mmCIF file of N, CA and C in Angstrom:
data_model
loop_
_atom_site.group_PDB
_atom_site.id
_atom_site.type_symbol
_atom_site.label_atom_id
_atom_site.label_comp_id
_atom_site.label_asym_id
_atom_site.label_seq_id
_atom_site.Cartn_x
_atom_site.Cartn_y
_atom_site.Cartn_z
ATOM 1 N N UNK N 162 246.260 55.654 151.403
ATOM 2 C CA UNK N 162 245.566 55.799 149.896
ATOM 3 C C UNK N 162 246.516 57.741 149.174
ATOM 4 N N UNK N 163 246.647 57.269 148.121
ATOM 5 C CA UNK N 163 247.067 58.167 147.402
ATOM 6 C C UNK N 163 246.109 58.783 146.341
ATOM 7 N N UNK N 164 246.557 60.283 145.938
ATOM 8 C CA UNK N 164 246.688 61.137 145.246
ATOM 9 C C UNK N 164 245.431 60.339 144.232
ATOM 10 N N UNK N 165 246.296 59.417 143.165
ATOM 11 C CA UNK N 165 246.410 58.859 142.001
ATOM 12 C C UNK N 165 244.890 58.094 142.437
ATOM 13 N N UNK N 166 244.822 57.112 143.324
ATOM 14 C CA UNK N 166 243.543 56.339 143.726
ATOM 15 C C UNK N 166 242.226 57.141 144.439
ATOM 16 N N UNK N 167 242.698 58.164 145.070
ATOM 17 C CA UNK N 167 242.081 59.934 145.472
ATOM 18 C C UNK N 167 240.429 59.864 144.439
ATOM 19 N N UNK N 168 242.152 60.524 142.961
ATOM 20 C CA UNK N 168 241.165 60.717 142.063
ATOM 21 C C UNK N 168 240.324 59.470 141.403
ATOM 22 N N UNK N 169 240.948 58.791 141.243
ATOM 23 C CA UNK N 169 239.806 57.858 140.646
ATOM 24 C C UNK N 169 239.054 57.512 141.160
ATOM 25 N N UNK N 170 238.813 57.220 143.123
ATOM 26 C CA UNK N 170 237.243 56.865 143.689
ATOM 27 C C UNK N 170 236.995 58.215 143.499
ATOM 28 N N UNK N 171 236.941 59.409 142.833
ATOM 29 C CA UNK N 171 236.051 60.549 142.947
ATOM 30 C C UNK N 171 235.271 60.624 141.614
ATOM 31 N N UNK N 172 236.151 59.957 140.301
ATOM 32 C CA UNK N 172 235.373 59.677 139.119
ATOM 33 C C UNK N 172 234.802 59.094 139.043
ATOM 34 N N UNK N 173 233.933 57.618 139.914
ATOM 35 C CA UNK N 173 233.784 56.422 139.589
ATOM 36 C C UNK N 173 232.649 56.668 140.640
ATOM 37 N N UNK N 174 232.834 57.989 141.118
ATOM 38 C CA UNK N 174 231.245 58.101 142.242
ATOM 39 C C UNK N 174 230.732 58.801 141.626
ATOM 40 N N UNK N 175 231.487 60.765 140.707
ATOM 41 C CA UNK N 175 230.424 61.355 139.751
ATOM 42 C C UNK N 175 230.198 60.400 138.512
ATOM 43 N N UNK N 176 230.940 59.337 137.561
ATOM 44 C CA UNK N 176 230.332 58.966 137.724
ATOM 45 C C UNK N 176 229.308 58.518 137.675
ATOM 46 N N UNK N 177 228.552 57.665 138.480
ATOM 47 C CA UNK N 177 227.479 56.936 139.344
ATOM 48 C C UNK N 177 226.366 57.983 139.192
ATOM 49 N N UNK N 178 226.435 59.250 139.413
ATOM 50 C CA UNK N 178 225.493 60.127 139.984
ATOM 51 C C UNK N 178 225.180 61.031 137.822
ATOM 52 N N UNK N 179 225.600 60.809 137.299
ATOM 53 C CA UNK N 179 225.849 61.825 136.207
ATOM 54 C C UNK N 179 223.918 61.434 135.403
ATOM 55 N N UNK N 180 223.758 62.681 134.997
ATOM 56 C CA UNK N 180 222.352 63.258 134.673
ATOM 57 C C UNK N 180 221.333 63.199 136.233
ATOM 58 N N UNK N 181 222.054 63.370 137.080
ATOM 59 C CA UNK N 181 221.283 63.410 137.956
ATOM 60 C C UNK N 181 221.763 64.942 138.899
ATOM 61 N N UNK N 182 220.581 65.811 139.491
ATOM 62 C CA UNK N 182 220.820 67.241 139.833
ATOM 63 C C UNK N 182 221.645 67.069 140.768
ATOM 64 N N UNK N 183 222.492 68.239 140.669
ATOM 65 C CA UNK N 183 223.136 68.704 142.058
ATOM 66 C C UNK N 183 223.414 69.944 142.519
ATOM 67 N N UNK N 184 224.399 70.059 143.922
ATOM 68 C CA UNK N 184 224.315 71.722 144.078
ATOM 69 C C UNK N 184 226.034 71.701 143.981
ATOM 70 N N UNK N 185 225.919 72.627 142.964
ATOM 71 C CA UNK N 185 227.874 72.859 143.254
ATOM 72 C C UNK N 185 228.410 74.396 143.915
ATOM 73 N N UNK N 186 228.846 74.309 144.840
ATOM 74 C CA UNK N 186 229.576 75.331 145.439
ATOM 75 C C UNK N 186 231.081 75.561 144.941
ATOM 76 N N UNK N 187 231.985 76.492 144.530
ATOM 77 C CA UNK N 187 232.920 76.851 143.866
ATOM 78 C C UNK N 187 233.127 78.011 145.090
ATOM 79 N N UNK N 188 234.726 77.926 145.478
ATOM 80 C CA UNK N 188 235.621 78.431 146.317
ATOM 81 C C UNK N 188 236.182 80.025 145.210
ATOM 82 N N UNK N 189 235.780 80.977 144.977
ATOM 83 C CA UNK N 189 236.379 81.592 143.601
ATOM 84 C C UNK N 189 237.409 82.820 144.762
ATOM 85 N N UNK N 190 238.035 82.450 145.757
ATOM 86 C CA UNK N 190 238.935 83.174 145.800
ATOM 87 C C UNK N 190 238.881 83.996 148.023
ATOM 88 N N UNK N 191 239.861 84.952 148.553
ATOM 89 C CA UNK N 191 239.366 84.605 149.581
ATOM 90 C C UNK N 191 237.652 85.185 149.757
ATOM 91 N N UNK N 192 237.088 84.504 151.545
ATOM 92 C CA UNK N 192 235.719 84.609 151.080
ATOM 93 C C UNK N 192 234.295 84.803 150.345
ATOM 94 N N UNK N 193 234.934 84.266 148.658
ATOM 95 C CA UNK N 193 233.779 84.537 147.991
ATOM 96 C C UNK N 193 233.480 82.783 147.113
ATOM 97 N N UNK N 194 232.131 82.689 147.718
ATOM 98 C CA UNK N 194 231.563 81.895 146.449
ATOM 99 C C UNK N 194 230.520 81.909 145.798
ATOM 100 N N UNK N 195 231.126 80.882 145.171
ATOM 101 C CA UNK N 195 229.632 81.333 143.607
ATOM 102 C C UNK N 195 228.805 79.462 143.749
ATOM 103 N N UNK N 196 227.714 79.366 144.031
ATOM 104 C CA UNK N 196 226.559 78.288 144.199
ATOM 105 C C UNK N 196 225.581 78.799 143.335
ATOM 106 N N UNK N 197 225.227 76.932 143.286
ATOM 107 C CA UNK N 197 224.113 77.009 141.457
ATOM 108 C C UNK N 197 223.618 75.727 141.419
ATOM 109 N N UNK N 198 222.901 74.954 140.878
ATOM 110 C CA UNK N 198 221.977 74.286 141.023
ATOM 111 C C UNK N 198 222.158 73.443 138.752
ATOM 112 N N UNK N 199 222.816 72.289 139.094
ATOM 113 C CA UNK N 199 222.165 71.800 138.039
ATOM 114 C C UNK N 199 222.313 70.254 137.695
ATOM 115 N N UNK N 200 223.257 70.127 137.037
ATOM 116 C CA UNK N 200 222.568 67.988 136.266
ATOM 117 C C UNK N 200 224.138 68.438 135.704
ATOM 118 N N UNK N 201 224.851 66.795 136.652
ATOM 119 C CA UNK N 201 225.708 66.295 135.824
ATOM 120 C C UNK N 201 225.650 66.220 135.424
ATOM 121 N N UNK N 202 226.343 66.611 133.530
ATOM 122 C CA UNK N 202 225.979 65.869 131.418
ATOM 123 C C UNK N 202 226.974 64.975 131.665
ATOM 124 N N UNK N 203 228.655 65.243 132.233
ATOM 125 C CA UNK N 203 229.525 64.683 131.793
ATOM 126 C C UNK N 203 230.522 63.696 131.967
ATOM 127 N N UNK N 204 231.025 62.375 131.833
ATOM 128 C CA UNK N 204 232.747 62.418 132.480
ATOM 129 C C UNK N 204 232.970 62.326 131.691
ATOM 130 N N UNK N 205 234.569 62.686 131.745
ATOM 131 C CA UNK N 205 235.617 62.547 130.138
ATOM 132 C C UNK N 205 236.893 62.396 131.657
ATOM 133 N N UNK N 206 237.811 61.793 131.320
ATOM 134 C CA UNK N 206 238.917 61.443 132.175
ATOM 135 C C UNK N 206 239.247 61.952 132.488
ATOM 136 N N UNK N 207 239.793 63.793 132.847
ATOM 137 C CA UNK N 207 240.561 65.025 133.549
ATOM 138 C C UNK N 207 239.695 65.382 134.071
ATOM 139 N N UNK N 208 238.089 65.374 133.611
ATOM 140 C CA UNK N 208 237.227 66.758 134.171
ATOM 141 C C UNK N 208 236.192 66.207 134.295
ATOM 142 N N UNK N 209 235.267 67.203 134.872
ATOM 143 C CA UNK N 209 233.506 66.832 134.833
ATOM 144 C C UNK N 209 232.494 67.804 134.227
ATOM 145 N N UNK N 210 231.577 67.837 133.517
ATOM 146 C CA UNK N 210 230.789 68.958 132.765
ATOM 147 C C UNK N 210 229.691 68.347 133.818
ATOM 148 N N UNK N 211 229.382 70.145 134.862
ATOM 149 C CA UNK N 211 228.222 69.729 134.615
ATOM 150 C C UNK N 211 226.820 71.914 133.932
ATOM 151 N N UNK N 212 225.512 70.383 133.862
ATOM 152 C CA UNK N 212 224.697 72.361 132.478
ATOM 153 C C UNK N 212 224.422 73.058 133.718
ATOM 154 N N UNK N 213 224.326 74.376 134.373
ATOM 155 C CA UNK N 213 223.897 74.855 134.932
ATOM 156 C C UNK N 213 222.818 75.177 134.507
ATOM 157 N N UNK N 214 221.647 75.278 136.676
ATOM 158 C CA UNK N 214 220.313 75.785 134.942
ATOM 159 C C UNK N 214 219.685 77.260 135.159
ATOM 160 N N UNK N 215 218.661 77.733 133.933
ATOM 161 C CA UNK N 215 218.715 79.026 134.068
ATOM 162 C C UNK N 215 218.594 79.922 134.674
ATOM 163 N N UNK N 216 219.063 81.063 134.890
ATOM 164 C CA UNK N 216 219.084 82.202 136.303
ATOM 165 C C UNK N 216 218.946 82.978 135.392
ATOM 166 N N UNK N 217 217.510 84.137 135.891
ATOM 167 C CA UNK N 217 217.091 85.574 135.380
ATOM 168 C C UNK N 217 217.077 85.316 133.935
ATOM 169 N N UNK N 218 217.728 85.909 132.911
ATOM 170 C CA UNK N 218 218.095 86.564 131.639
ATOM 171 C C UNK N 218 219.020 85.448 131.826
ATOM 172 N N UNK N 219 220.051 85.129 132.106
ATOM 173 C CA UNK N 219 221.117 84.156 131.778
ATOM 174 C C UNK N 219 220.173 82.876 131.157
ATOM 175 N N UNK N 220 221.097 82.049 129.916
ATOM 176 C CA UNK N 220 220.287 81.424 130.179
ATOM 177 C C UNK N 220 221.315 80.166 130.572
ATOM 178 N N UNK N 221 220.858 78.864 129.875
ATOM 179 C CA UNK N 221 222.280 77.801 129.974
ATOM 180 C C UNK N 221 223.232 77.828 129.805
ATOM 181 N N UNK N 222 223.862 77.099 131.439
ATOM 182 C CA UNK N 222 225.243 77.533 130.914
ATOM 183 C C UNK N 222 226.013 75.785 131.291
ATOM 184 N N UNK N 223 227.224 75.667 130.979
ATOM 185 C CA UNK N 223 227.603 74.533 131.308
ATOM 186 C C UNK N 223 229.671 74.684 131.886
ATOM 187 N N UNK N 224 229.857 74.388 132.870
ATOM 188 C CA UNK N 224 230.925 74.263 133.360
ATOM 189 C C UNK N 224 231.306 73.092 133.929
ATOM 190 N N UNK N 225 232.905 73.302 133.750
ATOM 191 C CA UNK N 225 233.924 71.634 133.953
ATOM 192 C C UNK N 225 234.541 72.660 134.606
ATOM 193 N N UNK N 226 235.312 70.912 136.120
ATOM 194 C CA UNK N 226 235.643 71.553 137.025
ATOM 195 C C UNK N 226 236.360 70.143 136.710
ATOM 196 N N UNK N 227 238.227 69.787 137.268
ATOM 197 C CA UNK N 227 238.609 68.780 137.582
ATOM 198 C C UNK N 227 238.230 68.261 138.531
ATOM 199 N N UNK N 228 238.892 66.847 138.930
ATOM 200 C CA UNK N 228 238.513 66.060 140.121
ATOM 201 C C UNK N 228 239.599 66.518 140.816
ATOM 202 N N UNK N 229 240.385 66.891 140.711
ATOM 203 C CA UNK N 229 241.440 67.442 141.434
ATOM 204 C C UNK N 229 241.063 68.805 142.272
ATOM 205 N N UNK N 230 239.617 68.734 141.360
ATOM 206 C CA UNK N 230 238.616 70.637 142.525
ATOM 207 C C UNK N 230 238.348 69.690 144.074
ATOM 208 N N UNK N 231 238.220 68.966 143.365
ATOM 209 C CA UNK N 231 237.026 68.507 144.830
ATOM 210 C C UNK N 231 237.840 68.269 145.156
ATOM 211 N N UNK N 232 238.650 67.113 145.117
ATOM 212 C CA UNK N 232 239.353 67.055 146.367
ATOM 213 C C UNK N 232 240.501 67.907 146.705
ATOM 214 N N UNK N 233 240.256 68.644 145.865
ATOM 215 C CA UNK N 233 241.636 70.551 146.970
ATOM 216 C C UNK N 233 240.197 70.985 147.887
ATOM 217 N N UNK N 234 239.218 70.046 147.469
ATOM 218 C CA UNK N 234 237.337 71.085 148.502
ATOM 219 C C UNK N 234 237.566 73.063 147.410
ATOM 220 N N UNK N 235 238.030 73.116 146.113
ATOM 221 C CA UNK N 235 238.400 74.599 145.504
ATOM 222 C C UNK N 235 236.506 74.246 145.130
ATOM 223 N N UNK N 236 235.419 72.602 145.310
ATOM 224 C CA UNK N 236 234.794 72.729 144.364
ATOM 225 C C UNK N 236 233.663 72.200 145.272
ATOM 226 N N UNK N 237 232.495 71.693 145.534
ATOM 227 C CA UNK N 237 232.419 71.008 146.532
ATOM 228 C C UNK N 237 230.925 71.100 145.766
ATOM 229 N N UNK N 238 230.312 69.521 145.515
ATOM 230 C CA UNK N 238 229.609 69.607 144.859
ATOM 231 C C UNK N 238 228.276 68.340 145.895
ATOM 232 N N UNK N 239 227.312 68.594 146.017
ATOM 233 C CA UNK N 239 226.162 67.982 146.872
ATOM 234 C C UNK N 239 225.440 67.700 145.768
ATOM 235 N N UNK N 240 224.517 66.146 145.756
ATOM 236 C CA UNK N 240 223.811 65.611 144.984
ATOM 237 C C UNK N 240 222.759 65.102 145.809
ATOM 238 N N UNK N 241 221.065 65.726 145.085
ATOM 239 C CA UNK N 241 219.775 65.760 145.481
ATOM 240 C C UNK N 241 219.529 64.213 145.234
ATOM 241 N N UNK N 242 218.631 63.944 145.955
ATOM 242 C CA UNK N 242 217.307 62.219 146.686
ATOM 243 C C UNK N 242 216.780 62.594 145.124
#
C-alpha cells in the first residue's frame, strides 16, 4: 500500500468521526508530549481540525493537523465511544 492511499484511508476514517470526542496526543520533540481532549470539528483535503476542550483559564482552542502527522505517528487520535 503506497503512502497516498494510506493518507486517503486516514482521511476517510477521520471523516467518519467528525463531531466525535477524541483524545489527541502530539509528540513535540524528545520526550515531550501534548495530550488533550476535544472534538473533530472538520476535515479538509490536506488537514483536519480539532476543537480542544477549555482547560483552566485557557479558552476554547482549535488546532489543525495534517494526515501525514498521523501516518508518521507525530499525532495519535483516540476516539471515545
